[in-house]
XYZ file of C-alpha atoms in Angstrom:
643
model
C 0.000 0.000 0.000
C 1.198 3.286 -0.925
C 2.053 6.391 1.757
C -0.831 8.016 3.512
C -1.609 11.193 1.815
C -3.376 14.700 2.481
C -6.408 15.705 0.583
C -6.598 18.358 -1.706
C -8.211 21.173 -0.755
C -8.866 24.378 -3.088
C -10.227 26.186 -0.293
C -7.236 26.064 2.506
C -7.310 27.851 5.885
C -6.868 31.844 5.866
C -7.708 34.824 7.670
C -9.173 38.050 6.787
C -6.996 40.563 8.355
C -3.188 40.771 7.941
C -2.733 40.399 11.733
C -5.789 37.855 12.039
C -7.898 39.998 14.108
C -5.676 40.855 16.694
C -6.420 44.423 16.169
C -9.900 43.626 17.318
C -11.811 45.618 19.894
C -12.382 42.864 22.423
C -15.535 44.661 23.305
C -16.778 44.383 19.848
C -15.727 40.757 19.523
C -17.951 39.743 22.360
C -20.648 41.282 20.668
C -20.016 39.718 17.733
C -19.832 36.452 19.237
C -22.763 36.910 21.326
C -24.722 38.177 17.967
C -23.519 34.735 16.143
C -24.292 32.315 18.746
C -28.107 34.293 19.052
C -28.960 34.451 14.924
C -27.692 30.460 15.051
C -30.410 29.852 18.085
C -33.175 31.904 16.064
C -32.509 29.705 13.078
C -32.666 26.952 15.223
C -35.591 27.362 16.311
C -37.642 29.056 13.714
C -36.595 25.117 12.150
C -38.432 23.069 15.253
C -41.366 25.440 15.097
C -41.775 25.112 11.813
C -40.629 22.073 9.794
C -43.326 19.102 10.178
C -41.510 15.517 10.227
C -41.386 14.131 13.126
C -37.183 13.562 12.795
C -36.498 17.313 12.392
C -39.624 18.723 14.869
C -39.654 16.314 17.630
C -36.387 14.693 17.969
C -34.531 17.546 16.382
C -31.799 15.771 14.570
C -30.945 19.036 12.683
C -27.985 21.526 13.136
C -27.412 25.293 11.612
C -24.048 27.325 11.432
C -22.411 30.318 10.449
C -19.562 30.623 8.310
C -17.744 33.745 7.125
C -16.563 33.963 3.382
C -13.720 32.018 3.743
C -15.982 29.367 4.737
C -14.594 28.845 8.048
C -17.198 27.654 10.394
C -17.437 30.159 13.397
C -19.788 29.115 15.546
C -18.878 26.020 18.159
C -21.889 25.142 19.555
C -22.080 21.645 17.029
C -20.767 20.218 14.255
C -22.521 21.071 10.944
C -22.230 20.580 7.349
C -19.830 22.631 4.748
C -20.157 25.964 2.554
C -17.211 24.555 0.470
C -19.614 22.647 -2.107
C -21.347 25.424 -2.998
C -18.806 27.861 -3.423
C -16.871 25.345 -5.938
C -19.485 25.010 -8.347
C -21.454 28.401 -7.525
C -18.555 31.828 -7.677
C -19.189 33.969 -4.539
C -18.997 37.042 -7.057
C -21.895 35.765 -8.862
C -24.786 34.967 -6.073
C -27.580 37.655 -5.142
C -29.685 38.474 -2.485
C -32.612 35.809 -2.143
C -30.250 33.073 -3.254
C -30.832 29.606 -1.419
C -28.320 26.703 -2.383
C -29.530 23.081 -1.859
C -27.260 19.714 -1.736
C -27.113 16.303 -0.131
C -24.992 14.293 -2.688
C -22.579 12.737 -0.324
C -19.870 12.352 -3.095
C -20.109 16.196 -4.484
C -20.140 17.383 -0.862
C -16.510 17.610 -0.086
C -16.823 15.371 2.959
C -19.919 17.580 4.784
C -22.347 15.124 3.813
C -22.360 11.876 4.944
C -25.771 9.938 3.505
C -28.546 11.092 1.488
C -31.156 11.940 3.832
C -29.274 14.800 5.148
C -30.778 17.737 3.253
C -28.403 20.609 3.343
C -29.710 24.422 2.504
C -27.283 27.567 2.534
C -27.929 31.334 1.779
C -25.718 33.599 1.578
C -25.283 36.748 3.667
C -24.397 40.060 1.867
C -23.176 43.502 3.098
C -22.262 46.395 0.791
C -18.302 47.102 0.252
C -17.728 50.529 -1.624
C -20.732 51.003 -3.254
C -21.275 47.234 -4.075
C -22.768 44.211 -2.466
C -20.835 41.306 -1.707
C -21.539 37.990 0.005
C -19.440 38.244 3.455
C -21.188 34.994 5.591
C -23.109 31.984 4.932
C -26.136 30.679 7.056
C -26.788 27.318 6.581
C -28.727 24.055 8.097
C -28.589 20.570 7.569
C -30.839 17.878 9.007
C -31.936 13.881 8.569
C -35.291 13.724 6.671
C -37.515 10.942 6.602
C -37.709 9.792 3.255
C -35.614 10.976 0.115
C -36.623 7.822 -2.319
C -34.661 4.930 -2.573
C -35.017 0.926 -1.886
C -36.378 0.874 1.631
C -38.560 3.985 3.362
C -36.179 5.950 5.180
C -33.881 5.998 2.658
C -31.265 3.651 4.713
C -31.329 0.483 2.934
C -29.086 -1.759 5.152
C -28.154 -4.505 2.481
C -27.330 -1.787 -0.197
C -24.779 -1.913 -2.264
C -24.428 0.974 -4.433
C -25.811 4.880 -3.600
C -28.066 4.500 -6.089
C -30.113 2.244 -3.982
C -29.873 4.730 -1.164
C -32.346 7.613 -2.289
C -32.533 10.574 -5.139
C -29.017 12.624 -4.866
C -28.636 16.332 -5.603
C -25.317 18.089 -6.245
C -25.026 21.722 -5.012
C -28.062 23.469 -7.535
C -29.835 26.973 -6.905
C -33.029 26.275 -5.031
C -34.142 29.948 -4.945
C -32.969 32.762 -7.196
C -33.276 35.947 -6.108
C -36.111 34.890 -3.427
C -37.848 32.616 -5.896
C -38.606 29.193 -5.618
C -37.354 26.650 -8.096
C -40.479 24.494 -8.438
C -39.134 21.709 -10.888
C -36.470 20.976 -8.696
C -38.739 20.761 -5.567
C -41.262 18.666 -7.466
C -38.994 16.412 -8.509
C -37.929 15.807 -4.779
C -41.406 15.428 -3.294
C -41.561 12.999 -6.057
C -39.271 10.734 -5.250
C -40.028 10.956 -1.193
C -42.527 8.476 0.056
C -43.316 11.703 2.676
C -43.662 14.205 0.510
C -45.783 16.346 2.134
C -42.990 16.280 5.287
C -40.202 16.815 2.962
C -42.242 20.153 1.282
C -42.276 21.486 4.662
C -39.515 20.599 6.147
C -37.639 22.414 2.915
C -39.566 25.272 3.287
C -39.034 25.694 7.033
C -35.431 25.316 6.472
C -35.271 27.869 3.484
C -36.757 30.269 5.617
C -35.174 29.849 8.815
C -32.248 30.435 6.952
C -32.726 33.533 5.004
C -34.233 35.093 7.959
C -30.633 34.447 9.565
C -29.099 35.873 6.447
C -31.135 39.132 7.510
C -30.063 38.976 10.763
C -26.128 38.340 10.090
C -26.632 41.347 7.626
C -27.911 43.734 10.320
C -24.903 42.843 12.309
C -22.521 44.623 8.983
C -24.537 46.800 8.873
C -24.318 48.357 12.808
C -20.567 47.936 12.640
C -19.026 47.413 9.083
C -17.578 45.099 7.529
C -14.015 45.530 8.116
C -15.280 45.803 12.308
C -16.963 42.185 12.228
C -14.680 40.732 9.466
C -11.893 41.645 12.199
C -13.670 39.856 14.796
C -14.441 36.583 12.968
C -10.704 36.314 12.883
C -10.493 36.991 16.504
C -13.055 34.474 17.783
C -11.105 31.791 15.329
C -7.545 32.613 16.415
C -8.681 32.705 19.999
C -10.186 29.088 19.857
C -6.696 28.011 17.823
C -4.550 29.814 21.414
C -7.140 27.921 23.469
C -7.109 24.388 22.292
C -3.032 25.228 21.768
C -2.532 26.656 25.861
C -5.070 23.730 27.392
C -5.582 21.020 25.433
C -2.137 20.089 22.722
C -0.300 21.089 26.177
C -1.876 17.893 27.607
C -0.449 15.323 25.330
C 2.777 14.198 25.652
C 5.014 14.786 22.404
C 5.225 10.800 20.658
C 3.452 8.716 19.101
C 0.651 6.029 19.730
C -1.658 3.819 17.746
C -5.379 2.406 18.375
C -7.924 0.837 16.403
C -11.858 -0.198 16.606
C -14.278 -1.734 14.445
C -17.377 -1.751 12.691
C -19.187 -5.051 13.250
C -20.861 -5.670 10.037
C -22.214 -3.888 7.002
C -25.332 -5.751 6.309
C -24.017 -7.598 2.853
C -21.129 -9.661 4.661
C -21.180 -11.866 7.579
C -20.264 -10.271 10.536
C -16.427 -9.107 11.195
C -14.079 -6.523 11.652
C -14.278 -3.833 10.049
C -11.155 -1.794 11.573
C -10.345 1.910 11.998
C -7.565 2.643 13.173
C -5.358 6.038 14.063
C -1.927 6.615 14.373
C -1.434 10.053 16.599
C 1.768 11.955 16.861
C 1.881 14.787 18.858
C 4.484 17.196 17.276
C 6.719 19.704 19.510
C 7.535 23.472 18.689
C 10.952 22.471 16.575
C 8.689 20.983 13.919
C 9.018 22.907 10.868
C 4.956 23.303 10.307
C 4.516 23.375 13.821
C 2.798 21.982 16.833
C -0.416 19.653 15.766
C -1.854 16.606 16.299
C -1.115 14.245 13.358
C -3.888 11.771 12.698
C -2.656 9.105 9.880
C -5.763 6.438 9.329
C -3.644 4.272 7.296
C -4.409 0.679 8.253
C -8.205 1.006 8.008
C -10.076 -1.387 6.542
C -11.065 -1.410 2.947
C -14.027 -0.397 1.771
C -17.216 -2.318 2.936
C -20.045 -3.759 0.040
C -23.011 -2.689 2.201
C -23.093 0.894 3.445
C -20.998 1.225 6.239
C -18.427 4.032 4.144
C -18.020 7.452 4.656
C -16.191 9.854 2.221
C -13.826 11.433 4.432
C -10.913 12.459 1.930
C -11.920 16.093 0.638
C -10.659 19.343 1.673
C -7.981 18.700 4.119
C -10.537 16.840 4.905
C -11.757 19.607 7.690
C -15.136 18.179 8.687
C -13.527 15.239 10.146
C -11.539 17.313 11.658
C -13.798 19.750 12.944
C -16.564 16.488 13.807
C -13.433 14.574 16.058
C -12.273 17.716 17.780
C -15.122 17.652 20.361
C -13.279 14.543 21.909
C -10.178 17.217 22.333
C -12.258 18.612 25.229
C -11.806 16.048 27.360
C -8.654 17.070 28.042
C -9.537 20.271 30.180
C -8.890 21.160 33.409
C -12.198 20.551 34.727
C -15.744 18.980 33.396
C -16.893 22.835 33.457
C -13.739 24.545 31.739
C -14.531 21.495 29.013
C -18.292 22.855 28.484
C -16.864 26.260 27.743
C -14.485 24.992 24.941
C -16.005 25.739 21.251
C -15.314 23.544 18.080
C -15.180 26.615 14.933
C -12.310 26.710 12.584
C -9.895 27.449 15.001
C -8.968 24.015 15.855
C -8.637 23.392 11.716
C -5.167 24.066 12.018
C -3.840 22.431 15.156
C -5.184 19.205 13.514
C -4.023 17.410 10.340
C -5.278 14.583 8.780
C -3.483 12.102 6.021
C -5.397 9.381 4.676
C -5.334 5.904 3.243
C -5.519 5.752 -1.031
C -9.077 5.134 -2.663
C -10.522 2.391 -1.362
C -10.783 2.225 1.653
C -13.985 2.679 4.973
C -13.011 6.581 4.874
C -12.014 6.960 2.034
C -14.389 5.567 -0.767
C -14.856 5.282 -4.458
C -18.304 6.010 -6.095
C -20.594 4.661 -5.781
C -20.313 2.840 -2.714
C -23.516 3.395 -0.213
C -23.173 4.959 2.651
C -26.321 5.574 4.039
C -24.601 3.612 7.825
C -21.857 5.838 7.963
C -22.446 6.780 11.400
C -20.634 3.403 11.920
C -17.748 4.586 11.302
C -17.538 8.157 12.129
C -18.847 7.349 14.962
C -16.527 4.638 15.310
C -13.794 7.253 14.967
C -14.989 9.235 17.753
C -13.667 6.259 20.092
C -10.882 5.439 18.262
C -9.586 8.794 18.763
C -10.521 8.845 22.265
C -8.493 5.299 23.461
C -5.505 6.485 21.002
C -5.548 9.533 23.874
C -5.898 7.176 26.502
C -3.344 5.277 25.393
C -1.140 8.678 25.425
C -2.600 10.536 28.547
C -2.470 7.109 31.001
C -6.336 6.857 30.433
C -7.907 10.250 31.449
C -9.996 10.019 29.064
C -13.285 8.861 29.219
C -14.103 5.295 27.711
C -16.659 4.492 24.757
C -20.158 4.963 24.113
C -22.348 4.483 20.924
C -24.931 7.566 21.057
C -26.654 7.325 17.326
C -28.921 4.317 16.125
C -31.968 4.370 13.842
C -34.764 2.065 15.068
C -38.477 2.473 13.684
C -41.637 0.957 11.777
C -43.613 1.537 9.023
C -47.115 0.272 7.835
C -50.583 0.979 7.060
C -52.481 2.981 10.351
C -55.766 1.970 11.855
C -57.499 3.909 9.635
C -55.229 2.711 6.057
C -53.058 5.418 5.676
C -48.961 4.514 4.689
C -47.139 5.986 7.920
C -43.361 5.694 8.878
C -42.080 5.975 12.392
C -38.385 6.564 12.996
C -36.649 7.583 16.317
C -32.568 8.351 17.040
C -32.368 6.435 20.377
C -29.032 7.491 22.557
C -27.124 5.260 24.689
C -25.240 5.300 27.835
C -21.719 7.723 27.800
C -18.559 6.177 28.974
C -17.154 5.851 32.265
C -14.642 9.004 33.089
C -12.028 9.182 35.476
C -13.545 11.650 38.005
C -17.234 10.251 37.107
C -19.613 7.948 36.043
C -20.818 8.198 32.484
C -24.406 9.994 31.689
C -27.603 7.800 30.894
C -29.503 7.528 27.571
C -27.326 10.797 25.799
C -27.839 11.790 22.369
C -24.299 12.772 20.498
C -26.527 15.548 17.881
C -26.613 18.353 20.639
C -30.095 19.131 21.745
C -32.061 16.039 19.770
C -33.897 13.766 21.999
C -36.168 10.600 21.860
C -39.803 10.948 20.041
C -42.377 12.039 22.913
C -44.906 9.238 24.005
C -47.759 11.062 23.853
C -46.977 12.602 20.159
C -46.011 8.985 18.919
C -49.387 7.431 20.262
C -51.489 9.854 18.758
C -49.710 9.337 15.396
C -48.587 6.068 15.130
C -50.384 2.357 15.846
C -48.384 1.459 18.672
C -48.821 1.802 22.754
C -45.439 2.741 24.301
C -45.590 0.232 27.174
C -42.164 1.460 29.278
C -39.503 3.600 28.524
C -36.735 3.522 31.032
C -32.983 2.913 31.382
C -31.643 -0.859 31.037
C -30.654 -1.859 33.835
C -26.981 -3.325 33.797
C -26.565 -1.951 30.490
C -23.334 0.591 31.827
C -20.007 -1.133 31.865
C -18.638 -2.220 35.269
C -16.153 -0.042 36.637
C -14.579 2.123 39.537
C -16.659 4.760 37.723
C -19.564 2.779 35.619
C -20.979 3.569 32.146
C -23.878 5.521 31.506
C -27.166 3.138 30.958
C -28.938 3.076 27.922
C -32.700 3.141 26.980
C -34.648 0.365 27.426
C -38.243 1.125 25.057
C -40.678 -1.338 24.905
C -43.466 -1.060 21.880
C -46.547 -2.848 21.221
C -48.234 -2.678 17.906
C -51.798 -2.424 17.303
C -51.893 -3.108 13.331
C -49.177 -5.389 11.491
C -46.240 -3.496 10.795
C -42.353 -3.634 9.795
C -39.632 -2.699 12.153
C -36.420 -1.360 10.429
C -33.136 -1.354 12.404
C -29.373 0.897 11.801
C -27.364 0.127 14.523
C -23.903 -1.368 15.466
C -22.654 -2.428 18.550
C -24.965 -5.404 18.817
C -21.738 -7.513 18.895
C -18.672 -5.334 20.061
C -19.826 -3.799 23.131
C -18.321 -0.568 23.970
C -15.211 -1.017 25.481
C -13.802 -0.098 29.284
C -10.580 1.413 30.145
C -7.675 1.148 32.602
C -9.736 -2.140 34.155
C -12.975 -0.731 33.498
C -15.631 -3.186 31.882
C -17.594 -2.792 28.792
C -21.178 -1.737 28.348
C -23.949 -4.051 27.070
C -24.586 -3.925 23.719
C -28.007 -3.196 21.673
C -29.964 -5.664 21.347
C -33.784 -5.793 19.587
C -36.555 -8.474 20.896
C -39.805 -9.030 19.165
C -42.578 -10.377 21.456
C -40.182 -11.125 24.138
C -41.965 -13.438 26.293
C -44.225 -14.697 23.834
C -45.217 -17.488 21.285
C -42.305 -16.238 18.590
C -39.985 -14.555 20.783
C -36.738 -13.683 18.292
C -34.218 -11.312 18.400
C -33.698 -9.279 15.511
C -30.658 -8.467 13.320
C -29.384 -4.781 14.290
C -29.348 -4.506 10.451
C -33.089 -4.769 9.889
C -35.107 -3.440 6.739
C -38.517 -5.096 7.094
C -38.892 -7.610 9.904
C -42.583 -8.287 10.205
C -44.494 -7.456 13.234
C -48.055 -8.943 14.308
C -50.350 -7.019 15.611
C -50.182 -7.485 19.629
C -46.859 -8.333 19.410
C -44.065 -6.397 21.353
C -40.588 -4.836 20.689
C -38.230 -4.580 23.044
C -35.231 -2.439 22.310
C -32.624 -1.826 24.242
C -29.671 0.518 23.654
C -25.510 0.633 24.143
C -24.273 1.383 27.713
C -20.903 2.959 27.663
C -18.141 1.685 28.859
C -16.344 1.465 32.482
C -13.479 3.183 33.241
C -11.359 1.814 36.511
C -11.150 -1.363 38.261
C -14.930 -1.997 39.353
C -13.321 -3.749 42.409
C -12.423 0.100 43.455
C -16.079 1.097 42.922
C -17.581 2.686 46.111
C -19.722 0.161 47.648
C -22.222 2.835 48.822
C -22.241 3.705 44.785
C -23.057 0.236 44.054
C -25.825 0.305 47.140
C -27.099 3.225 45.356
C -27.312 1.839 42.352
C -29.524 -1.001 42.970
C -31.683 0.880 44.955
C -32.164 3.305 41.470
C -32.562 -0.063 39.543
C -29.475 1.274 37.854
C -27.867 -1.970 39.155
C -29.137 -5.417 39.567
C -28.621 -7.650 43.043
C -26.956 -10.069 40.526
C -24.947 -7.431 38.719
C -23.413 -5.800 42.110
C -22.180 -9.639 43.320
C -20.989 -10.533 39.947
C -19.373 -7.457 38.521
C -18.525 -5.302 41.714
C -17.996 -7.989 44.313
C -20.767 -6.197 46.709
C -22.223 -8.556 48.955
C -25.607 -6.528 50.122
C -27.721 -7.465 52.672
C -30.749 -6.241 53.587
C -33.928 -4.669 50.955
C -35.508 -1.802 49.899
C -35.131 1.382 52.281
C -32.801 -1.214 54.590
C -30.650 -2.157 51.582
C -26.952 -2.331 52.762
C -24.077 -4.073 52.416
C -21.263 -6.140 54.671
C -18.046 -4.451 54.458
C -16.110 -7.444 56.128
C -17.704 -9.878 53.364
C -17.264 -7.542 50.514
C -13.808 -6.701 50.941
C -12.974 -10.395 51.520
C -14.848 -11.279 48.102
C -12.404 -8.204 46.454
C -9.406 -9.497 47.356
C -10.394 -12.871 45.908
C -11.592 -12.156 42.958
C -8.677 -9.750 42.296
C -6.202 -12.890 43.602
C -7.833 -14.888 40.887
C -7.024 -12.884 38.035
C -3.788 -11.410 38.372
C -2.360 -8.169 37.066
C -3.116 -8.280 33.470
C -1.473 -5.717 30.398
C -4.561 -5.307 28.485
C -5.031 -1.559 29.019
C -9.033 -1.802 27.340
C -11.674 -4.470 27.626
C -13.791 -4.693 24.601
C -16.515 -7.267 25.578
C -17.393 -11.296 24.969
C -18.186 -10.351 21.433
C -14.700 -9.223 20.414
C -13.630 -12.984 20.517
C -16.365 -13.747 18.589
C -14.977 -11.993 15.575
C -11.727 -12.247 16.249
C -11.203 -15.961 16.224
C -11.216 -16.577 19.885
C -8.923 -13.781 20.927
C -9.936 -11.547 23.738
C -8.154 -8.390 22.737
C -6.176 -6.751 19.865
C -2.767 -6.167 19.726
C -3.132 -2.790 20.201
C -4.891 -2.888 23.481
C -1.508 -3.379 25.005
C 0.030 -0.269 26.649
């Protein structure tokens, strides 16, 4: 295999001011800031009030951001998609007031886009320069829409093997001109949507969100000038780039480490694994382009038949790097000082990326689907996060698996098509000051479907929906639980399924266990119990019969032997914990029930120091589950896993 490489980029990082904003009236700059992270909100919000699917309204899996005409993203608040699309195949000089830019074609969109049912809209923002209007910012908003066409509703064919099976694609096109609809385009994409009425309005709630932020940015040129807020944009990016440089790079120690993780299956092949992996090097000051964190992903696997890809290998390839930066944060000082930390364009440059050649998980060749890549950008997230641990002696936090697609789809009680999809989170990982959070969703601010909207909707009866008890991954800090949803149908149905970790667990750290993984049961307890593949299209569902779903709890981090006792007391008195699970995995011999529940300190610490006897000191610096040897012919951890 040939040398890792960098990827092109025709748009590479710059400033607007010869001394990047440092000139800047600091007062101003807040303003500005403050003024950014409000018009984002606005558009935010004017989305969820507006838009009418259930996937952008209810459990808001949508983001907007603002980017100045460089296209550097300057607000931190969440990841979100690119400008750099639209400003290849659309010149800045040559868009007007009114203009509304539309994409989701995952192989035109320079890495922003990573399946087809994430409908991207941008407008640009103008401000008048010496007599003449110019575009100076970009608004824009991406979200996951329920149905763009394709093999399967939802648009997320598991078994697919080509993009073409995945839904209609767009490349960047003119939506509006000049505040005018383009109504061929939009017809043709109701067309091909099995919810077209949902996608109409979902479009037009984005479209207008938008250029009402567009107004908004504009005012801000207006009260101060250009040259004022231009200045500031540079400030707020080269003030993140001295942050994450002072308190974060300063962290890791100059070297180099390696880590890997897998994808389980891709829903063509039998299950195996599908690696990632990420060499880091931590560069010191004497390096000629500077101090950065190197990320090479040479080694990953190559590219998967079913639709497990993602097309990571375009323009420096700066949404990756802008989408794995978040995991930076952990790094901080404190849990608080970590919350304050934003993720713009100013970490673009204290990060570089060099990839594998065509071919490969990340970096793909048309037209390979991709419509699961959350499997392995996801995937990344933890990859990055145990090649820190493996650097910082494990403060870092272990793994969790926040993003799976779980639904059904049918005919209603009254014979109308529906489709029901819900984004269920999962339990974070274990940290080392902390246990991990329960039932977290990684898209900032998007949450499960409400009971009472689903039941009026849908024919289904949400029987329970509570964490899963035992799901969180043993350790001296535990793993965050997962959901545990339980759904009984009222008409016959199908029950479609995107989710990994059903196998590989997520893993534990420094002698913390892993989580439980997901796991899907129809009628569970009944005539024709049977768990279902977490790669499901169109399992049938009876009418009466239940589905049990239960999601990821993240991983442990620390010996669960050094757990607090009182913790684990607590625990199964908040049904976190079972009576089983504190005797089997923490060694906790309780006596006593309910308000009286207790525990016998003599007993317990003799059952420690037995069980820790028994097993010895061990090298294995990450525990990634039973299902690991599964996979890996009977091995219980990867080479890498050794310190």
């Amino acid at each position: 295999m040939s040398e890792s490489r960098k990827a092109p980029t025709q748009f590479p990082f710059g400033t607007l001011t010869e001394d990047a904003g440092a000139s800047a009236d600091p007062v101003v700059v807040e303003i500005v800031q403050g003024s950014l992270a409000s018009i984002e909100h606005e558009v935010e919000t004017a989305i969820a009030r507006t838009s009418r699917s259930p996937m952008i309204r209810d459990a808001h899996d949508f983001r907007a951001g603002i980017h100045d005409r460089l296209l550097r993203k300057l607000t931190g608040r969440s990841y979100s998609a690119l400008v750099h699309p639209v400003a290849r195949d659309f010149p800045l000089e040559e868009m007007k007031p009114g203009d509304v830019f539309f994409h989701n074609d995952v192989y035109k969109s320079e890495g922003g886009i990573g399946h087809l049912p994430d409908l991207c809209v941008t407008v640009p923002v103008f401000a008048t320069v010496d007599g003449t209007e110019r575009v100076v910012a970009f608004i824009q908003a991406f979200g996951h829409h329920d149905d763009i066409g394709g093999a399967v509703p939802g648009s997320m064919p598991s078994h697919a093997t080509s993009v073409y099976e995945e839904g209609l694609a767009v490349p960047p096109i003119k939506l509006w001109d000049q505040g005018v609809p383009n109504r061929a385009a939009l017809t043709i994409m109701t067309r091909n949507s099995r919810m077209p009425e949902s996608l109409a309005a979902d479009l037009d709630a984005e479209c207008s969100a938008c250029l009402m932020g567009a107004r908004r940015l504009g005012e801000l040129f207006d009260r101060y000038g250009v040259e004022v807020v231009e200045a500031s944009f540079d400030a707020i990016i080269d003030r993140t780039t001295q942050t994450y440089k002072r308190e974060i790079l300063s962290k890791i120690p100059i070297g180099t480490w390696v880590w890997e993780d897998y994808a389980e299956h891709d829903g063509v092949d039998e299950p195996q694994l599908h690696t990632q992996r990420i060499t880091l090097t931590r560069t010191g000051p004497e390096d000629p382009d500077g101090e950065r964190v190197i990320l090479d992903f040479a080694g990953t696997s190559p590219q998967a038949k079913g639709p497990i890809n993602h097309c990571g290998d375009y323009s420096d390839g700066v949404f990756l790097k802008k989408w794995l930066a978040p995991i930076l944060r952990n790094l901080a000082d404190t849990p608080e000082r970590m919350a304050e930390l934003d993720v713009n364009e100013g970490v673009v440059p204290l990060i570089e990326m060099r990839f594998p050649p065509k071919g490969t998980l990340l970096t793909p060749e048309f037209p390979a689907p991709t419509n699961a890549r959350t499997f392995v950008i996801l995937r990344l997230l933890g990859v990055l996060a145990g090649v820190l641990a493996k650097a910082v002696d494990g403060q870092m936090p272990a793994d969790q698996e926040t993003i799976r697609y779980t639904g059904v789809y049918g005919t209603d009680l009254a014979g109308r098509p529906y489709l029901m999809r819900e984004v269920l989170g999962g339990g974070s990982g274990g940290r080392y000051y902390a246990d991990g959070e329960d039932t977290i969703h990684v898209v900032p601010d998007s949450r499960n479907l409400p009971t009472e909207f689903t039941e009026s909707r849908f024919p289904f009866v949400v029987e329970s929906l509570s964490v899963a008890k035992d799901s969180g991954g043993p350790g001296k800090f535990r793993g965050g639980l997962g959901y545990e949803k339980h759904l009984r149908m009222l008409a016959d149905a199908h029950f479609m399924s995107i989710a990994d970790r059903s196998i590989l667990a997520c893993w534990g750290v420094k002698g913390g266990l892993a989580g439980r993984p997901f796991e899907v049961v129809i009628d569970a307890g009944g005539p024709n119990e049977r768990v279902v593949d977490a790669l499901a299209d169109a399992e049938p569902v009876r009418a009466g019969e239940s589905i049990r779903i239960r999601t990821t709890g993240g991983g442990g981090w620390g010996d669960p032997l050094d757990r607090d006792p009182e913790s684990v007391v607590r625990d199964v008195r908040w049904e976190k914990v079972s009576a089983e699970g504190a005797h089997d995995d923490y060694a906790v011999v309780l006596t006593g029930s309910g308000d009286d529940l207790g525990y016998d300190a003599a007993a317990t610490a003799a059952l420690r120091a037995e069980r820790a006897a028994a097993r010895g000191e061990g090298e294995v610096f990450f525990d990634r589950g039973p299902g690991y040897a599964q996979l890996a012919g009977g091995a219980t951890h990867a080479a890498v896993d050794v310190r």
